[in-house]
Amino acid sequence: MKILVAISNVPDTTTKIQFSDGDTKFNSAGVTYVINPYDEWYALVRALELKEANLAEKVTIIHVGLADSEATIRKGLALGADDAVRIDGEGPDAFFVAAQIASYASANGYDMVLVGKETINYNGSSVGGMIAGLMDLPYVSLATKLDVSGNKATIEHDMDGGTQVVECELPMVVSCAKGMAEQRIPNMRGIMAARTKPLAVVAATPTEALTGIVSYSLNAGRTTCKMIDESSIDELVNLLHTEAKVI
Amino acid sequence: MSVLIYTEINKGRVKKASLESVNYGAKVAELLGTEAIAIVNNADAAQLEEIGKAGAKTILSLKNEKIGSDSMLISAAVEQAAKAHNAQVIIFAFDITGKAVAPRLSARLKAGLVAGAVDYPTVNGNALEVKKNVFSGKATAIYSIGSATKIIALLPNSFPVKSGDNQAKIIDWSADLDAIKPRIIVKEQKSNATGGMVPLPEAELVVSAGRGLKGPENWGIVEDLATALNATTACSRPVADMHWRPHHEHVGQTGVAIRPNLYIAIGISGAIQHLAGVNGSKTIVVINNDKEAPFFKSADYGIVGDAFSIVPKLTEAIKKFKANQN
Ligand SMILES: Cc1cc2nc3c(=O)[nH]c(=O)nc-3n(C[C@H](O)[C@H](O)[C@H](O)COP(=O)(O)OP(=O)(O)OC[C@H]3O[C@@H](n4cnc5c(N)ncnc54)[C@H](O)[C@@H]3O)c2cc1C
């Protein structure tokens, strides 16, 4: 069984967000990039665990982006992926990314494509479902447990107000959320090994743009917090009723 | 031409997020001068009436036991309805179903998707421009959808549900799904033990607590406050990680993202990853014994002091307020 794990290169969670070019572009100056946490902690680590348990032969990471994301890809290799592919291109939207991954996965016979539940920059939760749509594969989203036996996967995933355990024959696409695995820190051996692991660069497939971002704006933070003394709690209740109008 | 709205029934009710989608879809249809058509599976007469009152002019009513919660089958049914009714725009709620189905349909129809819209679209030539939150709530982006068919998945709790006196025309509709063999077999369903509370993603009032509560045995005061308010309980990540509270209560970047009308944070420091999941709340109240806690910078109202003395007082004050209202 071969697993393809899609990883996104995102600004670290503590990044101060800024825009440039008249608020039409994200300003990446001075920003530290990391593997999108859901892709790393859950999708990639679970894929590695399946390989360590001899349930998968190979774990490949795939990233759609430009050469400046190679440090992030190497980190995925340091965690233990066998090899990596970078599709050399930058698209306007999730559909571009999904189309690249679907085309690579179809051509190279992967049994399972794992994605994180969403990226922390665009929060779209879209790439996995789009890959599944393009490849006409079953898709289980927001998975919290994933086990494989032969060519069948057993998955627990979130549903409205609960969870569901499902079974599905491979190939398939799964989006991974908290619960599936624990974060790992790459060790020295992994980091050394990652330097020489194969990282193939593949040209992007031309893909039509379905959406694009016109402009960005920062969400206004809360400017003033009204402090209330512990001895006047009734005042808080009154404000919640008359001023905030939420109770 | 039409605007097609996906709706669903959950636990005997039309989902709140579905009613929000119908309200939204009706507005979009008005904007484009076309008809709002809802699609629903296995709804009874009262549920159909409720979808109509939310603004659907026509409802495609399916009775199909095969579809269930399978995203492939739901997507195929909506795709057929979209083609049959020449849908220009398809609306989903950006909830668990929407996150599974909307991207799939987007790829199948080559229909541009805005995943998590927070406002009504504006028309720009043949494109629709729609706002959505990006960078985990720190910013907003205006997306332009240029494809002929467009899909908008609406972030739940973006607008209050409105119900009018519209009566929908009901069409018994069937999707031809014979060619699709369900590939996902459901083995088991488990419900979250929410003790009768409104589920977190739908909750308008939320009482949340963090590591400042010191241990799971102290959650009684949090639950009492939630009960007095008729609110849903939530928690910070370490609290769920230490198994003080169930995982489905974990809010934030890695947990559930919520946007209730009122979020009361007790003994939570206000780390940026926690804020990412709650900063869309309309009003935030912070109770923390450290006056330097970062959460106060993102709050509307704050009380500095010991949660163990403040929370019971707040519960009493709420009870008194409710008693006076009746
Ligand atoms: C990539 C990433 C993702 C993350 N995702 C999430 C997420 O989704 N959700 C999340 O919550 N966290 C998340 N975190 C963790 C986050 O950074 C914080 O560590 C976490 O939110 C802290 O939880 P807390 O506020 O409960 O605990 P603490 O930070 O320990 O804060 C406890 C607070 O309680 C106060 N306190 C103590 N005693 C009392 C008392 N008697 N009365 C009143 N106040 C008291 C203290 O002053 C303090 O402010 C994530 C971190 C990373 C790196």
XYZ file of C-alpha atoms and ligand atoms in Angstrom:
626
model
C 0.000 0.000 0.000
C 1.338 3.422 -0.951
C 0.259 6.571 0.878
C 0.455 10.081 -0.521
C 0.349 12.831 2.121
C -0.413 16.362 0.949
C 1.365 19.056 2.933
C 0.840 22.769 2.831
C 3.433 25.410 3.697
C 1.806 27.919 6.082
C 2.799 30.839 8.313
C 3.480 29.716 11.883
C 0.392 30.059 14.141
C 1.858 33.043 16.012
C 2.521 35.098 12.844
C 1.454 38.721 12.815
C -0.600 38.890 9.626
C 0.153 41.725 7.192
C -0.688 42.431 3.576
C 1.120 44.226 0.763
C 0.500 45.549 -2.764
C -2.546 47.529 -1.715
C -3.882 44.683 0.431
C -3.980 42.265 -2.473
C -1.145 39.983 -1.302
C -0.092 38.312 1.927
C 3.150 39.915 3.092
C 5.539 37.034 3.733
C 8.494 39.235 4.733
C 10.008 37.906 7.953
C 7.373 35.175 8.308
C 8.381 31.725 9.585
C 6.777 28.938 7.576
C 5.855 25.517 8.915
C 4.061 22.404 7.685
C 0.345 23.005 8.196
C -0.216 21.468 11.679
C -3.071 19.156 10.612
C -1.044 17.826 7.681
C 1.972 17.204 9.873
C 0.682 16.062 13.260
C -2.181 13.973 12.035
C -1.920 12.981 8.358
C 1.839 12.533 8.065
C 2.476 11.034 11.493
C -0.390 8.533 11.070
C 0.939 7.534 7.645
C 4.377 6.947 9.200
C 2.830 4.868 11.991
C 1.071 2.693 9.409
C 4.372 2.176 7.648
C 6.155 1.340 10.899
C 3.439 -1.238 11.591
C 4.148 -2.756 8.139
C 0.706 -1.753 6.904
C 2.085 0.566 4.234
C 5.143 0.187 2.035
C 5.756 3.767 1.165
C 4.894 7.264 2.364
C 5.359 10.081 -0.144
C 4.741 13.714 0.646
C 3.433 16.007 -2.028
C 3.479 19.788 -1.972
C 2.206 22.219 -4.566
C 4.314 25.359 -4.438
C 7.463 27.154 -5.388
C 11.098 26.345 -4.555
C 11.043 28.475 -1.392
C 8.928 25.825 0.351
C 11.641 23.157 0.146
C 12.720 23.635 3.781
C 9.184 22.702 4.840
C 9.237 19.639 2.577
C 12.606 18.570 4.044
C 11.079 18.731 7.511
C 8.458 16.222 6.373
C 11.240 13.981 5.109
C 13.083 14.399 8.424
C 9.988 13.124 10.218
C 10.324 9.938 8.183
C 8.587 10.162 4.796
C 10.368 8.093 2.141
C 10.346 10.643 -0.617
C 8.747 13.882 -1.703
C 7.319 15.548 -4.763
C 6.979 19.255 -5.304
C 4.611 20.283 -8.046
C 6.223 23.454 -9.266
C 3.458 25.996 -9.454
C 1.385 28.414 -7.506
C -2.321 28.604 -8.186
C -5.009 31.032 -7.275
C -7.106 28.583 -5.282
C -7.650 25.195 -3.642
C -8.882 23.758 -6.938
C -5.473 24.346 -8.521
C -3.764 22.490 -5.659
C -6.289 19.640 -5.747
C -5.997 19.267 -9.526
C -2.193 18.916 -9.277
C -2.364 16.327 -6.497
C -5.150 14.359 -8.190
C -3.204 14.227 -11.414
C -0.011 13.036 -9.679
C -1.861 10.477 -7.512
C -3.706 9.032 -10.546
C -0.545 8.714 -12.593
C 1.460 7.105 -9.787
C -0.998 4.623 -8.309
C -1.400 5.664 -4.679
C -3.884 3.706 -2.556
C -4.573 6.435 -0.070
C -4.313 10.211 -0.189
C -4.208 11.894 3.233
C -4.762 15.618 3.782
C -5.118 17.728 6.950
C -8.629 18.877 7.887
C -7.902 22.454 6.737
C -4.989 24.828 6.298
C -4.496 27.437 8.984
C -4.080 30.227 6.417
C -7.073 29.775 4.097
C -9.206 27.540 6.333
C -11.025 26.094 3.338
C -11.214 22.381 4.221
C -11.529 21.900 0.453
C -8.503 20.188 -1.084
C -9.319 16.614 0.078
C -12.906 16.665 -1.171
C -11.813 18.179 -4.473
C -9.144 15.501 -4.994
C -11.771 12.830 -4.285
C -14.188 14.499 -6.728
C -11.569 14.692 -9.468
C -10.483 11.069 -8.966
C -14.026 9.782 -8.315
C -12.847 8.255 -5.029
C -14.643 7.929 -1.706
C -13.780 10.668 0.803
C -13.983 10.544 4.572
C -13.563 13.957 6.145
C -12.544 15.020 9.663
C -11.159 11.608 10.570
C -9.931 11.108 14.127
C -8.821 7.449 13.821
C -7.509 5.520 10.856
C -6.629 1.857 10.644
C -5.809 -0.267 7.638
C -6.048 -3.995 7.105
C -5.280 -5.368 3.654
C -7.048 -3.144 1.165
C -9.643 -1.911 3.621
C -9.542 1.131 5.917
C -11.522 1.537 9.124
C -12.026 5.173 10.033
C -13.674 7.054 12.853
C -14.727 10.563 11.927
C -16.780 13.473 13.203
C -20.440 13.792 12.319
C -23.063 16.307 13.444
C -23.324 15.820 17.192
C -21.261 12.651 17.264
C -18.926 10.318 15.477
C -19.251 7.527 12.965
C -17.088 4.461 12.337
C -16.916 3.542 8.657
C -15.211 0.976 6.492
C -14.020 1.632 2.981
C -12.081 -0.232 0.333
C -8.990 1.506 -0.961
C -8.188 3.659 -2.863
C -9.665 6.608 -1.014
C -9.044 10.137 0.287
C -9.117 11.005 4.016
C -8.904 14.372 5.788
C -7.234 14.089 9.185
C -8.064 15.880 12.435
C -7.017 15.795 16.062
C -6.972 12.399 17.693
C -5.408 10.493 14.828
C -1.806 10.716 16.015
C 0.509 12.732 18.238
C 2.976 15.366 17.121
C 6.552 14.155 16.602
C 9.807 16.072 16.714
C 12.335 15.068 14.041
C 15.547 13.615 15.487
C 19.107 14.256 14.311
C 19.265 11.052 12.293
C 16.051 11.948 10.526
C 17.287 15.439 9.749
C 20.548 14.095 8.327
C 18.752 11.434 6.278
C 16.305 13.986 4.908
C 19.092 15.825 3.119
C 19.637 12.992 0.687
C 16.094 11.651 0.334
C 14.582 12.075 -3.154
C 12.656 15.289 -3.750
C 11.292 15.295 -7.279
C 10.168 18.504 -8.911
C 7.333 18.073 -11.392
C 5.902 20.761 -13.682
C 2.357 21.862 -12.865
C -0.554 20.775 -15.055
C -2.366 23.771 -16.547
C -5.574 24.249 -14.588
C -8.386 26.735 -14.998
C -8.834 29.306 -12.223
C -12.248 28.989 -10.602
C -11.779 31.596 -7.874
C -9.282 34.276 -6.919
C -8.690 36.656 -4.029
C -9.469 40.287 -4.821
C -8.285 41.817 -1.551
C -7.603 41.245 2.125
C -8.337 43.196 5.272
C -7.351 42.619 8.867
C -10.226 41.862 11.204
C -10.523 44.694 13.663
C -9.575 43.404 17.059
C -11.540 44.399 20.109
C -10.312 47.806 21.122
C -11.520 48.251 24.650
C -12.335 45.732 27.295
C -14.708 47.102 29.921
C -13.373 45.990 33.296
C -15.961 45.146 35.900
C -15.298 44.750 39.586
C -16.026 41.424 41.211
C -18.294 43.225 43.667
C -20.579 44.498 40.875
C -21.445 41.338 38.986
C -25.041 42.532 38.504
C -23.557 45.335 36.421
C -22.040 42.757 34.044
C -25.378 40.975 33.663
C -27.029 44.321 33.009
C -24.466 45.217 30.323
C -24.845 41.832 28.641
C -28.573 42.499 28.469
C -28.782 46.202 27.613
C -25.500 46.961 25.848
C -24.324 43.725 24.220
C -27.917 42.418 23.885
C -26.790 38.819 24.043
C -28.911 37.614 26.968
C -31.762 29.702 -13.804
C -31.931 29.136 -10.069
C -30.130 29.229 -6.748
C -30.052 25.707 -5.309
C -29.786 25.296 -1.522
C -28.751 22.048 0.125
C -30.609 21.422 3.399
C -30.790 18.488 5.755
C -32.637 16.987 8.672
C -30.706 15.992 11.768
C -32.193 14.422 14.894
C -35.726 15.189 13.772
C -35.129 18.884 13.022
C -34.203 20.935 9.999
C -30.620 21.850 10.874
C -30.238 25.447 12.010
C -27.336 25.837 9.565
C -29.663 24.655 6.778
C -32.266 27.295 7.645
C -29.499 29.913 7.604
C -28.535 28.626 4.140
C -32.140 28.953 2.905
C -32.367 32.548 4.206
C -29.058 33.280 2.505
C -29.962 31.504 -0.732
C -33.262 33.402 -0.919
C -31.330 36.690 -0.721
C -28.870 35.560 -3.383
C -31.776 34.557 -5.648
C -33.340 37.991 -5.126
C -30.009 39.622 -5.979
C -29.755 37.624 -9.203
C -33.455 37.867 -10.035
C -33.974 34.133 -10.000
C -35.677 31.440 -7.939
C -34.516 29.909 -4.635
C -34.895 26.128 -4.729
C -34.089 23.967 -1.697
C -33.281 20.282 -1.841
C -33.870 17.981 1.139
C -33.923 14.250 1.760
C -36.468 12.494 4.004
C -38.249 15.577 5.351
C -41.793 15.381 6.754
C -44.557 17.910 6.059
C -43.719 20.130 9.041
C -40.036 20.197 8.117
C -40.862 21.087 4.504
C -43.059 23.902 5.776
C -40.186 25.220 7.907
C -37.817 25.242 4.910
C -40.501 27.108 2.947
C -40.922 29.691 5.694
C -37.194 30.333 5.594
C -37.629 31.492 1.997
C -37.414 28.577 -0.464
C -39.893 29.092 -3.318
C -39.627 25.457 -4.409
C -38.468 22.406 -2.502
C -37.165 19.286 -4.195
C -38.227 16.641 -1.722
C -36.368 13.333 -1.956
C -37.238 10.115 -0.211
C -34.077 8.107 -0.522
C -32.746 5.662 2.060
C -29.555 4.940 0.158
C -28.039 8.431 0.389
C -27.559 8.567 4.176
C -24.500 10.629 5.069
C -22.395 9.436 2.099
C -20.747 12.502 0.581
C -20.432 10.847 -2.821
C -24.177 10.146 -3.025
C -25.202 13.542 -1.630
C -22.929 15.223 -4.143
C -24.399 13.178 -7.018
C -27.984 14.005 -5.979
C -27.231 17.736 -5.716
C -25.377 17.611 -9.036
C -28.429 16.133 -10.772
C -30.724 18.710 -9.185
C -28.352 21.510 -10.171
C -28.347 20.351 -13.792
C -32.113 19.759 -13.934
C -32.831 23.234 -12.553
C -29.981 25.053 -14.247
C -28.483 26.271 -10.962
C -26.208 29.298 -11.248
C -25.328 29.254 -7.580
C -25.377 26.334 -5.148
C -25.466 27.045 -1.415
C -24.256 24.768 1.372
C -23.708 25.356 5.076
C -19.968 25.202 5.835
C -20.646 22.489 8.403
C -19.577 18.854 8.554
C -21.692 17.829 5.537
C -20.845 20.960 3.567
C -17.115 20.453 4.119
C -17.370 16.942 2.668
C -19.771 17.608 -0.206
C -19.186 21.167 -1.481
C -15.521 20.629 -2.525
C -16.415 17.383 -4.283
C -19.215 19.048 -6.230
C -16.964 22.024 -6.957
C -14.405 19.723 -8.595
C -17.083 17.766 -10.499
C -18.848 20.833 -11.893
C -15.732 23.025 -12.168
C -17.725 25.430 -10.061
C -15.640 27.845 -7.995
C -16.167 27.415 -4.246
C -15.954 29.923 -1.429
C -15.649 27.787 1.685
C -16.903 29.653 4.753
C -18.618 32.805 3.443
C -19.517 35.354 6.140
C -21.531 37.855 4.096
C -23.837 38.163 1.093
C -22.177 38.186 -2.324
C -21.947 41.236 -4.544
C -22.231 41.019 -8.307
C -19.281 42.141 -10.430
C -19.993 41.439 -14.111
C -20.308 37.667 -14.408
C -18.460 37.120 -11.156
C -19.707 37.023 -7.583
C -17.544 38.479 -4.846
C -17.852 36.912 -1.417
C -16.121 37.578 1.906
C -14.642 34.860 4.039
C -12.375 34.646 7.062
C -8.762 33.701 6.454
C -5.712 33.223 8.668
C -7.897 31.565 11.302
C -10.092 34.575 11.882
C -7.308 37.163 11.903
C -8.280 38.567 8.500
C -10.996 38.631 5.859
C -10.508 38.072 2.147
C -12.826 38.975 -0.711
C -12.973 36.041 -3.109
C -14.150 36.382 -6.656
C -15.871 33.374 -8.234
C -15.548 33.573 -11.990
C -16.792 30.146 -13.130
C -20.239 29.808 -14.715
C -21.606 27.752 -11.804
C -20.693 29.010 -8.359
C -20.773 27.358 -4.942
C -20.938 29.244 -1.663
C -20.617 27.430 1.665
C -21.936 29.730 4.393
C -20.191 29.804 7.776
C -22.792 28.802 10.411
C -24.043 31.508 12.826
C -23.208 34.289 10.362
C -26.813 35.490 10.333
C -29.750 34.886 12.681
C -32.442 32.587 11.256
C -35.494 34.425 9.910
C -38.803 32.781 9.288
C -41.639 34.362 7.287
C -44.952 33.231 5.855
C -43.675 31.926 2.522
C -45.184 28.680 1.359
C -42.981 26.610 -0.892
C -44.108 24.582 -3.846
C -43.132 20.993 -3.001
C -41.901 18.773 -5.816
C -41.447 15.067 -5.155
C -38.084 14.530 -6.686
C -35.895 11.503 -7.159
C -32.238 11.281 -7.999
C -30.976 8.478 -10.206
C -28.251 6.946 -8.080
C -28.470 3.357 -9.317
C -25.114 3.530 -11.053
C -23.300 4.556 -7.866
C -22.341 1.778 -5.499
C -21.881 3.176 -1.970
C -18.260 2.576 -1.076
C -18.374 3.768 2.504
C -20.024 1.303 4.867
C -21.194 2.732 8.195
C -20.325 0.347 11.019
C -21.240 2.350 14.073
C -22.755 5.712 15.091
C -21.944 7.356 18.405
C -23.575 10.485 19.803
C -21.582 12.976 21.829
C -22.774 13.051 25.419
C -23.909 16.676 25.499
C -26.464 16.188 28.259
C -29.199 17.877 26.241
C -27.163 21.022 25.501
C -27.297 22.642 22.065
C -24.351 21.246 20.060
C -21.321 23.543 20.223
C -21.224 24.628 16.546
C -24.868 25.780 16.785
C -24.743 27.252 20.293
C -25.488 30.962 20.732
C -24.247 31.065 24.328
C -21.060 29.282 25.374
C -19.355 28.972 28.761
C -15.779 27.780 28.378
C -13.063 27.044 30.910
C -9.347 26.341 30.870
C -6.456 25.095 32.916
C -7.170 27.803 35.508
C -9.927 25.545 36.875
C -7.170 23.242 38.193
C -8.964 19.915 37.720
C -12.031 18.158 36.295
C -13.610 17.932 39.753
C -14.067 21.720 39.687
C -16.284 21.859 36.567
C -19.469 21.980 38.650
C -19.348 25.802 38.802
C -18.901 25.974 35.012
C -21.826 23.644 34.396
C -24.012 25.558 36.855
C -23.343 28.803 35.005
C -24.043 27.106 31.663
C -27.308 25.693 32.994
C -28.415 29.079 34.355
C -27.766 30.660 30.951
C -28.984 27.677 28.936
C -25.529 27.723 27.346
C -23.243 25.000 25.984
C -19.928 24.182 27.684
C -16.546 24.281 25.941
C -12.895 24.093 26.997
C -9.332 24.945 25.998
C -7.043 22.411 24.413
C -4.943 21.342 27.415
C -8.164 20.621 29.289
C -9.270 18.190 26.557
C -5.751 16.776 26.192
C -5.629 15.981 29.916
C -9.062 14.338 29.590
C -10.644 16.711 32.075
C -13.365 17.296 29.481
C -14.443 15.402 26.331
C -12.665 16.211 23.073
C -15.761 17.516 21.340
C -15.700 20.485 23.776
C -12.222 21.612 22.656
C -12.386 24.952 20.842
C -9.603 26.763 18.999
C -7.324 26.377 16.055
C -7.092 22.594 16.389
C -10.544 22.086 17.869
C -13.947 23.416 16.871
C -14.204 26.987 15.586
C -17.296 28.682 16.995
C -18.955 32.090 16.757
C -21.638 32.301 19.411
C -23.322 35.541 20.488
C -21.717 35.226 23.912
C -18.474 33.462 24.847
C -17.522 33.430 28.538
C -13.893 32.350 29.051
C -12.982 31.276 32.565
C -9.359 30.601 33.541
C -8.211 30.609 29.915
C -5.069 32.614 29.128
C -6.105 33.596 25.590
C -3.314 32.048 23.518
C -3.457 32.992 19.861
C -4.400 29.422 18.882
C -7.311 29.490 21.315
C -8.479 32.876 19.992
C -8.378 31.519 16.436
C -11.406 29.383 17.258
C -13.449 31.913 19.226
C -12.600 35.399 17.970
C -15.690 35.424 15.747
C -17.894 35.489 18.867
C -20.087 38.575 19.060
C -19.376 39.305 22.720
C -16.531 37.907 24.819
C -16.381 37.959 28.628
C -13.109 36.995 30.294
C -12.688 35.937 33.913
C -9.068 35.528 34.932
C -7.069 36.120 38.120
C -4.116 37.531 36.188
C -4.822 41.080 35.057
C -2.085 40.694 32.424
C -3.738 37.637 30.817
C -3.635 38.198 27.024
C -7.316 37.302 26.698
C -8.345 40.695 28.158
C -6.978 42.303 24.966
C -9.518 40.340 22.949
C -12.466 40.696 25.317
C -15.446 43.030 25.525
C -15.929 42.641 29.278
C -13.440 41.448 31.854
C -13.354 40.588 35.536
C -10.021 40.157 37.277
C -10.241 37.720 40.154
C -10.553 34.159 41.330
C -12.880 32.087 39.159
C -13.887 29.992 42.144
C -15.481 32.994 43.806
C -16.651 34.924 40.702
C -18.358 32.176 38.716
C -20.863 31.147 41.431
C -21.705 34.841 41.944
C -22.256 35.289 38.219
C -24.513 32.228 38.187
C -26.603 33.718 40.996
C -26.779 37.071 39.215
C -27.958 35.371 36.004
C -30.614 33.433 37.896
C -31.839 36.620 39.527
C -31.931 38.375 36.144
C -33.893 35.512 34.558
C -36.328 35.405 37.468
C -36.997 39.153 37.091
C -37.580 38.767 33.374
C -40.407 36.284 33.847
C -0.308 24.750 16.696
C -1.012 24.914 17.998
C -2.391 24.734 18.035
C -3.094 24.930 19.231
N -4.458 24.803 19.229
C -5.167 25.133 20.327
C -6.592 25.096 20.353
O -7.229 24.696 19.372
N -7.245 25.477 21.475
C -6.596 25.890 22.594
O -7.265 26.231 23.572
N -5.258 25.882 22.629
C -4.522 25.520 21.534
N -3.160 25.522 21.595
C -2.518 25.727 22.904
C -2.425 27.190 23.305
O -1.229 27.729 22.787
C -2.424 27.330 24.836
O -1.373 26.552 25.346
C -3.721 26.900 25.502
O -4.822 27.532 24.892
C -3.687 27.285 26.963
O -4.826 26.773 27.622
P -5.397 27.496 28.928
O -5.644 28.909 28.623
O -6.521 26.659 29.414
O -4.205 27.289 29.968
P -3.102 28.312 30.497
O -2.384 28.969 29.400
O -2.346 27.556 31.509
O -3.951 29.432 31.192
C -4.663 29.277 32.391
C -5.202 30.630 32.763
O -5.994 30.491 33.917
C -5.749 31.604 34.765
N -6.081 31.165 36.131
C -5.386 30.331 36.956
N -6.046 30.172 38.111
C -7.159 30.922 38.047
C -8.232 31.179 38.947
N -8.295 30.620 40.150
N -9.210 32.027 38.557
C -9.170 32.604 37.325
N -8.190 32.399 36.446
C -7.195 31.546 36.798
C -4.293 31.937 34.560
O -4.038 33.288 34.889
C -4.121 31.671 33.066
O -4.378 32.833 32.309
C -2.414 25.276 20.415
C -1.028 25.433 20.371
C -0.325 25.256 19.200
C 1.158 25.430 19.198
